[in-house]
Coordinates of C-alpha atoms in Angstrom, one line a residue:
Chain A
X1 CA 70.1 44.4 96.5
X2 CA 71.2 48.2 95.8
X3 CA 71.7 50.9 98.6
X4 CA 71.5 54.4 96.7
X5 CA 72.4 56.6 99.1
X6 CA 71.0 60.0 99.0
X7 CA 73.3 63.3 98.8
X8 CA 72.3 64.4 102.1
X9 CA 72.8 60.7 103.6
X10 CA 76.5 60.7 101.6
X11 CA 77.0 63.7 102.8
X12 CA 76.4 62.4 106.9
X13 CA 78.2 59.2 105.8
X14 CA 81.7 61.1 104.5
X15 CA 81.9 63.1 107.4
X16 CA 81.5 60.4 109.8
X17 CA 84.2 58.3 107.7
X18 CA 86.6 61.3 107.8
X19 CA 85.8 61.5 111.7
X20 CA 86.7 58.2 112.4
X21 CA 90.0 59.2 111.6
X22 CA 89.9 62.9 112.6
X23 CA 94.0 63.1 113.1
X24 CA 95.3 62.1 109.7
X25 CA 92.1 64.7 108.4
X26 CA 93.0 67.4 110.3
X27 CA 96.7 67.2 109.5
X28 CA 95.7 66.4 105.9
X29 CA 93.4 69.8 106.1
X30 CA 96.2 71.7 107.0
X31 CA 98.9 70.6 105.2
X32 CA 97.1 71.6 102.2
X33 CA 95.9 74.6 103.8
X34 CA 99.7 75.2 104.0
X35 CA 101.0 74.2 100.7
X36 CA 97.6 76.6 99.2
X37 CA 99.4 79.6 101.7
X38 CA 102.8 79.1 100.5
X39 CA 102.1 78.5 96.6
X40 CA 99.9 81.9 96.6
X41 CA 102.4 83.8 98.4
X42 CA 105.0 83.2 96.3
X43 CA 103.0 83.5 93.4
X44 CA 101.5 87.1 94.6
X45 CA 104.5 88.5 96.9
X46 CA 107.0 89.8 93.3
X47 CA 103.5 90.5 91.3
X48 CA 101.9 92.9 93.9
X49 CA 105.3 94.6 95.0
X50 CA 106.0 95.0 91.1
X51 CA 102.6 96.4 90.7
X52 CA 102.9 99.2 93.8
X53 CA 106.4 99.6 92.6
X54 CA 105.4 100.5 88.6
X55 CA 102.3 102.2 90.2
X56 CA 104.5 104.8 92.0
X57 CA 107.4 105.5 89.4
X58 CA 104.7 106.5 87.1
X59 CA 105.0 109.7 88.7
X60 CA 108.5 110.0 89.3
X61 CA 110.3 112.0 86.5
X62 CA 110.5 111.0 83.4
X63 CA 114.4 112.2 83.0
X64 CA 117.1 112.2 85.4
X65 CA 120.4 114.8 84.8
X66 CA 123.2 114.7 87.0
X67 CA 126.4 115.8 86.4
X68 CA 129.4 113.9 86.7
X69 CA 132.8 114.1 86.8
X70 CA 135.7 111.1 86.8
X71 CA 135.8 111.4 90.6
X72 CA 131.7 110.9 90.1
X73 CA 128.2 113.0 90.9
X74 CA 129.2 117.2 91.4
X75 CA 126.3 119.4 92.1
X76 CA 124.9 121.3 89.2
X77 CA 125.1 124.8 88.5
X78 CA 121.1 125.9 88.7
X79 CA 121.6 129.1 86.6
X80 CA 123.6 127.1 83.6
X81 CA 122.0 124.2 84.1
X82 CA 118.3 126.3 83.4
X83 CA 119.8 127.8 80.7
X84 CA 121.2 125.0 78.9
X85 CA 118.0 122.9 78.8
X86 CA 116.2 126.3 77.7
X87 CA 115.1 125.4 74.1
X88 CA 115.1 121.5 74.1
X89 CA 111.7 120.5 72.6
X90 CA 110.2 118.1 74.4
X91 CA 111.8 119.1 77.6
X92 CA 108.6 119.7 79.7
X93 CA 108.9 121.5 83.4
X94 CA 112.4 121.4 84.0
X95 CA 113.5 121.6 87.8
X96 CA 116.2 120.8 89.8
X97 CA 116.0 119.3 93.2
X98 CA 118.2 119.2 96.5
X99 CA 118.4 115.6 98.0
X100 CA 120.8 113.4 98.9
X101 CA 121.8 110.8 101.6
X102 CA 122.9 111.8 104.9
X103 CA 123.7 109.9 108.4
X104 CA 121.0 109.7 111.5
X105 CA 120.8 108.0 114.5
X106 CA 118.6 105.5 112.8
X107 CA 121.0 105.1 109.5
X108 CA 121.6 106.6 106.5
X109 CA 118.4 108.9 105.7
X110 CA 117.2 110.3 102.0
X111 CA 117.0 114.3 102.9
X112 CA 114.8 116.3 100.5
X113 CA 114.5 120.1 100.1
X114 CA 111.3 120.9 100.2
X115 CA 109.6 122.5 97.2
X116 CA 106.4 125.0 98.0
X117 CA 104.9 124.4 94.4
X118 CA 104.7 120.7 95.2
X119 CA 104.6 120.2 98.5
X120 CA 101.2 122.3 98.1
X121 CA 98.4 119.9 98.3
X122 CA 99.5 118.9 102.2
X123 CA 100.4 122.1 102.9
X124 CA 97.0 122.1 105.2
X125 CA 97.8 119.0 107.1
X126 CA 101.6 119.4 106.4
X127 CA 103.5 122.5 107.7
X128 CA 106.5 123.3 104.8
X129 CA 109.5 122.9 107.0
X130 CA 111.1 126.6 108.2
X131 CA 114.6 126.2 108.8
X132 CA 115.9 124.4 111.8
X133 CA 112.3 122.2 111.1
X134 CA 112.0 118.4 109.4
X135 CA 109.0 116.9 108.3
X136 CA 110.5 112.7 109.1
X137 CA 109.2 109.5 107.6
X138 CA 107.3 106.7 109.7
X139 CA 110.8 105.1 109.8
X140 CA 112.2 108.2 111.8
X141 CA 109.4 108.1 114.3
X142 CA 109.8 105.2 117.1
X143 CA 107.6 106.9 119.6
X144 CA 105.2 110.2 119.6
X145 CA 108.1 111.8 122.0
X146 CA 110.6 112.2 119.3
X147 CA 111.5 116.0 118.8
X148 CA 114.9 116.4 117.4
X149 CA 116.5 114.6 114.9
X150 CA 120.4 114.9 114.1
X151 CA 121.4 114.3 110.8
X152 CA 125.3 114.6 109.8
X153 CA 126.5 115.3 106.1
X154 CA 129.0 117.7 105.1
X155 CA 127.8 119.4 108.5
X156 CA 125.9 118.3 111.3
X157 CA 122.9 120.1 112.0
X158 CA 120.1 119.4 115.0
X159 CA 116.6 119.5 113.8
X160 CA 113.0 120.4 115.4
X161 CA 110.3 117.9 113.9
X162 CA 107.5 119.4 113.6
X163 CA 105.6 116.2 112.1
X164 CA 106.1 113.2 111.3
X165 CA 105.1 111.7 107.7
X166 CA 101.5 109.1 107.5
X167 CA 102.6 105.6 108.1
X168 CA 100.3 104.9 105.0
X169 CA 102.9 106.9 102.5
X170 CA 105.6 104.4 104.5
X171 CA 106.9 103.2 100.5
X172 CA 107.7 106.6 99.1
X173 CA 108.8 108.4 102.8
X174 CA 109.8 105.7 105.5
X175 CA 113.0 107.0 105.5
X176 CA 112.5 110.2 104.0
X177 CA 113.0 113.7 106.1
X178 CA 112.2 116.7 104.4
X179 CA 113.8 119.6 105.6
X180 CA 113.9 123.3 104.0
X181 CA 116.2 123.8 100.9
X182 CA 118.6 125.7 103.1
X183 CA 119.2 123.0 105.6
X184 CA 119.0 120.5 103.0
X185 CA 122.0 122.2 100.6
X186 CA 123.9 122.8 104.4
X187 CA 124.2 119.0 104.6
X188 CA 124.8 118.3 101.6
X189 CA 127.2 120.5 101.3
X190 CA 125.9 122.5 98.4
X191 CA 125.9 126.1 97.4
X192 CA 123.0 128.3 97.5
X193 CA 123.5 128.4 93.4
X194 CA 123.8 124.5 93.3
X195 CA 121.7 121.4 93.0
X196 CA 121.7 118.0 93.6
X197 CA 120.3 117.1 90.0
X198 CA 117.9 118.5 87.6
X199 CA 114.7 116.7 86.5
X200 CA 111.7 116.9 83.8
X201 CA 109.1 115.6 82.3
X202 CA 107.9 114.8 79.0
X203 CA 104.6 114.6 76.6
X204 CA 104.5 111.3 75.8
X205 CA 106.9 108.3 77.1
X206 CA 108.2 107.5 73.9
X207 CA 110.1 110.9 73.9
X208 CA 111.8 109.8 77.1
X209 CA 115.0 107.8 75.1
X210 CA 115.3 110.3 72.2
X211 CA 115.0 113.4 74.7
X212 CA 117.9 111.4 76.2
X213 CA 120.5 111.6 73.9
X214 CA 119.4 115.3 72.8
X215 CA 120.0 116.1 76.9
X216 CA 123.4 114.6 76.8
X217 CA 124.4 117.4 74.0
X218 CA 123.3 120.5 75.1
X219 CA 125.2 120.6 79.1
X220 CA 128.0 122.2 79.4
X221 CA 130.0 119.3 81.4
X222 CA 129.4 115.4 81.2
X223 CA 126.0 114.2 82.1
X224 CA 124.7 111.3 83.6
X225 CA 121.0 110.8 82.1
X226 CA 118.3 108.3 84.0
X227 CA 115.0 107.7 82.9
X228 CA 112.2 106.6 84.1
X229 CA 112.3 103.6 81.6
X230 CA 115.8 102.3 83.1
X231 CA 114.6 103.4 86.6
X232 CA 111.7 101.1 86.4
X233 CA 113.6 98.3 84.5
X234 CA 116.4 98.7 87.3
X235 CA 113.6 98.6 90.1
X236 CA 111.3 95.4 88.4
X237 CA 114.9 93.4 88.4
X238 CA 115.5 94.2 92.0
X239 CA 112.3 93.4 93.0
X240 CA 112.3 89.9 91.4
X241 CA 115.8 89.3 92.6
X242 CA 114.8 89.8 96.0
X243 CA 110.9 88.0 95.7
X244 CA 113.0 85.0 94.0
X245 CA 113.9 84.0 97.0
X246 CA 111.0 82.5 97.7
X247 CA 111.1 80.6 95.1
X248 CA 113.3 78.6 97.4
X249 CA 110.1 77.8 99.8
X250 CA 108.2 76.1 97.3
X251 CA 110.6 73.3 96.3
X252 CA 110.0 71.7 99.4
X253 CA 106.6 72.8 99.6
X254 CA 106.4 70.8 95.9
X255 CA 107.6 67.8 97.4
X256 CA 105.8 67.8 100.4
X257 CA 102.7 67.9 98.1
X258 CA 104.2 64.6 95.6
X259 CA 104.9 63.0 98.8
X260 CA 101.4 63.8 100.6
X261 CA 99.8 62.4 97.3
X262 CA 101.9 59.5 96.8
X263 CA 100.5 58.3 100.8
X264 CA 97.1 59.3 99.8
X265 CA 97.5 57.0 97.4
X266 CA 99.0 54.1 99.8
X267 CA 96.7 54.9 102.1
X268 CA 93.5 54.5 99.9
X269 CA 94.7 51.2 98.7
X270 CA 95.3 49.7 102.5
X271 CA 91.8 51.0 103.1
X272 CA 91.0 49.0 100.3
X273 CA 89.0 46.1 102.7
X274 CA 86.6 49.1 103.8
X275 CA 85.6 49.2 100.0
X276 CA 85.3 45.3 99.5
X277 CA 83.1 45.5 102.8
X278 CA 80.7 48.3 101.3
X279 CA 80.3 46.6 98.0
X280 CA 79.6 43.7 99.7
X281 CA 76.7 45.6 101.6
X282 CA 75.5 46.5 98.4
X283 CA 76.8 50.3 97.4
X284 CA 77.4 50.5 94.0
X285 CA 80.4 52.1 92.3
X286 CA 79.0 55.4 92.0
X287 CA 78.1 55.2 95.1
X288 CA 82.0 54.6 96.6
X289 CA 82.9 57.3 93.9
X290 CA 80.4 59.4 95.3
X291 CA 82.2 58.5 98.6
X292 CA 85.9 59.7 98.1
X293 CA 84.9 62.7 96.6
X294 CA 82.6 63.8 99.3
X295 CA 85.4 63.4 101.7
X296 CA 87.8 64.8 99.1
X297 CA 85.7 67.6 99.0
X298 CA 85.1 68.1 102.5
X299 CA 88.8 68.5 103.2
X300 CA 90.3 70.6 100.2
X301 CA 87.5 73.1 100.4
X302 CA 88.0 74.6 103.2
X303 CA 91.9 74.2 103.1
X304 CA 92.1 76.1 100.3
X305 CA 89.6 79.0 101.2
X306 CA 91.7 79.4 104.7
X307 CA 95.4 79.5 102.9
X308 CA 93.7 81.7 100.1
X309 CA 92.5 84.0 103.2
X310 CA 95.6 83.2 105.1
X311 CA 98.0 84.4 101.7
X312 CA 95.8 87.6 101.3
X313 CA 96.1 88.6 104.9
X314 CA 99.4 88.8 105.0
X315 CA 100.7 90.1 102.1
X316 CA 97.2 92.8 101.6
X317 CA 96.7 93.7 105.5
X318 CA 97.7 97.5 105.8
X319 CA 100.9 98.2 106.7
X320 CA 102.9 94.9 106.8
X321 CA 106.5 94.8 107.6
X322 CA 107.7 91.3 107.7
X323 CA 108.3 91.4 103.8
X324 CA 110.9 94.6 103.6
X325 CA 112.3 92.9 106.6
X326 CA 112.6 89.6 104.8
X327 CA 113.5 90.4 101.1
X328 CA 114.6 94.0 100.7
X329 CA 117.7 94.6 103.6
X330 CA 116.2 96.2 106.4
X331 CA 117.5 95.6 109.4
X332 CA 115.7 98.5 111.4
X333 CA 111.9 99.1 111.2
X334 CA 110.9 98.2 108.3
X335 CA 109.1 100.2 106.2
X336 CA 105.0 99.4 106.6
X337 CA 103.7 98.4 102.5
X338 CA 100.2 99.6 101.6
X339 CA 99.3 97.1 98.6
X340 CA 96.8 97.4 96.5
X341 CA 94.9 94.5 95.4
X342 CA 95.2 93.7 91.4
X343 CA 94.1 90.5 90.3
X344 CA 94.4 88.2 93.2
X345 CA 92.2 86.0 91.7
X346 CA 93.3 85.3 88.5
X347 CA 96.5 84.2 90.6
X348 CA 94.3 82.4 92.9
X349 CA 92.8 79.9 90.3
X350 CA 95.9 78.5 88.7
X351 CA 97.0 77.6 92.8
X352 CA 93.7 76.0 93.5
X353 CA 94.2 73.7 90.0
X354 CA 97.6 72.6 90.6
X355 CA 96.8 71.8 94.3
X356 CA 93.2 70.3 94.0
X357 CA 94.0 68.6 90.2
X358 CA 96.7 65.4 92.0
X359 CA 94.7 65.7 94.7
X360 CA 91.5 64.5 93.6
X361 CA 93.1 62.3 90.4
X362 CA 94.9 60.5 93.8
X363 CA 91.6 60.0 95.5
X364 CA 89.2 58.8 92.6
X365 CA 92.0 56.7 90.9
X366 CA 92.3 54.5 94.3
X367 CA 89.3 54.9 94.7
X368 CA 88.4 53.7 91.1
X369 CA 91.0 50.9 91.3
X370 CA 88.7 49.6 94.2
X371 CA 85.8 49.5 92.6
X372 CA 87.3 47.4 89.9
X373 CA 87.7 44.6 92.6
X374 CA 86.0 41.6 94.0
X375 CA 84.8 43.0 97.2
X376 CA 85.5 39.2 98.8
X377 CA 89.7 39.9 97.9
X378 CA 89.4 43.1 98.9
X379 CA 88.0 42.2 102.6
X380 CA 90.3 39.5 102.5
X381 CA 93.2 41.9 101.8
X382 CA 92.1 43.0 105.5
X383 CA 93.1 45.9 107.8
Chain B
X1 CA 75.3 74.7 106.4
X2 CA 78.0 75.5 108.7
X3 CA 80.7 74.0 106.7
X4 CA 79.0 75.9 103.3
X5 CA 79.7 79.5 105.3
X6 CA 83.0 78.5 106.5
X7 CA 84.3 77.7 103.1
X8 CA 82.5 81.0 101.6
X9 CA 83.3 83.4 104.2
X10 CA 87.0 84.2 103.5
X11 CA 86.1 84.1 99.9
X12 CA 83.8 86.6 100.2
X13 CA 85.6 88.9 102.8
X14 CA 88.6 88.9 100.8
X15 CA 86.4 90.2 97.6
X16 CA 84.7 92.4 99.9
X17 CA 87.8 94.2 101.2
X18 CA 89.0 93.9 97.5
X19 CA 86.1 95.7 96.1
X20 CA 85.9 98.2 99.0
X21 CA 90.0 99.0 100.0
X22 CA 92.3 97.1 97.5
X23 CA 92.7 99.1 94.9
X24 CA 93.4 102.2 96.6
X25 CA 96.0 101.3 99.1
X26 CA 99.0 102.8 98.0
X27 CA 97.2 106.6 97.1
X28 CA 98.7 108.4 100.2
X29 CA 102.3 106.7 98.9
X30 CA 101.3 108.1 95.6
X31 CA 100.7 111.4 96.3
X32 CA 103.9 111.8 98.8
X33 CA 105.7 110.4 95.5
X34 CA 104.6 113.3 94.0
X35 CA 105.1 115.9 95.9
X36 CA 108.2 114.9 97.4
X37 CA 109.2 114.4 93.6
X38 CA 111.0 111.3 94.3
X39 CA 112.8 108.9 91.9
X40 CA 112.6 105.5 93.9
X41 CA 110.2 103.8 95.8
X42 CA 111.6 103.3 99.5
X43 CA 112.1 99.5 99.1
X44 CA 115.5 99.3 100.0
X45 CA 117.2 101.5 102.5
X46 CA 118.5 104.7 101.6
X47 CA 122.2 104.8 100.7
X48 CA 121.9 101.1 98.9
X49 CA 121.9 101.5 95.1
X50 CA 119.3 99.6 95.2
X51 CA 117.5 102.9 96.7
X52 CA 119.0 104.7 94.4
X53 CA 119.9 103.7 91.2
X54 CA 120.6 107.1 89.5
X55 CA 123.7 107.2 91.9
X56 CA 125.3 104.1 90.4
X57 CA 128.7 104.7 88.6
X58 CA 127.9 105.3 84.9
X59 CA 130.3 103.7 83.9
X60 CA 131.0 99.9 82.3
X61 CA 133.4 97.6 84.0
X62 CA 136.1 96.5 81.3
X63 CA 137.9 94.1 84.2
X64 CA 136.9 90.3 83.8
X65 CA 135.0 89.2 87.0
X66 CA 133.4 86.0 85.8
X67 CA 130.7 84.9 88.6
X68 CA 130.2 88.4 90.0
X69 CA 127.6 90.9 89.3
X70 CA 128.0 93.6 86.9
X71 CA 125.2 95.9 88.1
X72 CA 126.9 98.9 85.3
X73 CA 126.7 96.1 82.6
X74 CA 123.2 94.9 83.2
X75 CA 121.2 97.8 84.9
X76 CA 122.4 101.0 83.3
X77 CA 122.1 102.4 80.1
X78 CA 123.9 105.7 80.4
X79 CA 123.7 108.4 77.6
X80 CA 126.2 110.8 78.4
X81 CA 130.4 112.0 77.3
X82 CA 132.9 109.2 77.3
X83 CA 135.5 109.5 80.0
X84 CA 138.0 106.9 80.9
X85 CA 139.2 107.0 84.3
X86 CA 141.5 104.2 85.9
X87 CA 140.0 101.0 84.6
X88 CA 136.7 102.1 83.5
X89 CA 134.8 103.7 80.6
X90 CA 132.8 106.5 81.8
X91 CA 129.2 107.7 80.7
X92 CA 128.4 106.7 77.2
X93 CA 129.0 107.1 73.5
X94 CA 125.9 108.5 73.1
X95 CA 123.6 105.8 72.2
X96 CA 126.1 104.1 70.2
X97 CA 126.6 101.6 73.5
X98 CA 122.8 99.9 73.8
X99 CA 123.5 96.1 76.1

C-alpha cells in the first residue's frame, strides 16, 4: 500500500522530525550560517574596499611631480615649477599643493593647506580656515569638546578647531587637518614661494604615461613623477595584501565544512533504521527523498539568508571601523568606512552554491543509499 | 508562511538597502577627496608608506635582500633623472627601466 504524503503534510513531518533532534538541527543551522558569513565576508571584503579605493582615486590628480635630491624630497619653488610646466602639451590645470605629515597628540596626521578654489563647494557649511584655525578630520575629534589641536612639525602650532569634518567622509579625511596655507607652510618648513609638490590633470587617462616622460625633461632639477595609475596599482596591491589575510580564516572554515559534510553522511547512515521503518510503513523512495530534501531546505535556506545578511551588515553598515582596525594597521581611533554596495549578489550566488551543493549532495546521496536497501536489513541495523 | 517570511526578510532588506543607499555610500568621501586635492585614501594611518606612496624613495635597491620585500622594485615606476647615492640608484632612466 502506498501512503503518498502531500507537500504540506511532508513539510509538517519534516519539521517535526527535525524537532526531534532540535540540538543537532540548531547546531547545523549555526554552522551553516557561520560558514556563509565567513565565506561571504572574505569574498566581499577585498572587492568592496578595492572598489571604494578606485572610485575615490579616480578623482586624484593625474600626475604628481615632487622635487627630489639624493637626500630625498625637497620643497618645490612655485614660480619656477609653473614656468617649467607652462607650454607642456596635455598638462591641464597645473597647481601646487601644500601638504605633509606632522605629529599630533593623536599620532601622525596629514596637514593640508586649504585651496580656496577647490574648497568652494563646502564654503557654505565649512569655513575656510583662517591663520590659527583648523578643520579636523573625524579621527581627531574624540569628543565635541575638542577646541584646540596642537601640531608639531618644523614648528609647533596651537590651532583653534573651527569645525570637524563629517564622519561620512572618513575614508578621505579621517586623520586630515585642514589649515590656512600660511600655517601649513610654517608646519612643513616651507618658504612663502615654495610648495610641497605640483599636480596636474590630463584630458584622457591614456595620456598620463607619455606625459610623465615628457615632464621628466622640463624641470631644472631632479623630480619624481608619480602617476595616478601607479598610485592606484599600489593602492590595489596594498588592499589585496592587507585583506588577503582573511583567506586564513576560510581555510579552517572550509575544513570545518568538509568535516560537517562527512558527519552528516555518517549521521544519515546511522539513522538508516528510520528509513527502513518508513519504507515498511509504505513510504515510497520518492517520499523519503522528498522528506530529506525538505529537511535540508528547512535548515539551509534560513542559514544562507541570515549568513548573507550578517555579512552584509558587518561590511556595509554605515561607519564600520573593524575593517580598518583588523586589516589596515590602525591602533587608535580607526576610520569609519562607508562602502558602496556593488555586485553583492554576484558574490552571494557562488558562495551559496559552494555551500549548498556539497550539503545537498551528501543528504540526498545518503537518502538514496537508504532507499535502495531492504527495509528489514535497515531495521535490523537498529538505532 | 512564517518560515518563508524569515527566509525572505533579510534578503528583501538587503535588496532595499542596496537600492536606496548602497551606491552612494562613499559620495561624501569623494567630495572631500576632490576638495582637498588628495592623492590617497585614508585606509592606512598617516605617515605610513602605504598612505603616501609618492613619498617612497624613488630608488631601486641594488643590495640583495632575499626574502625581504622591495617596495621600490614592486610598486614604483619612477620617471626622472639618474642619481647614485650610497647603494641606491635614484630616479629613473626616462622610461628605459619599466619592471
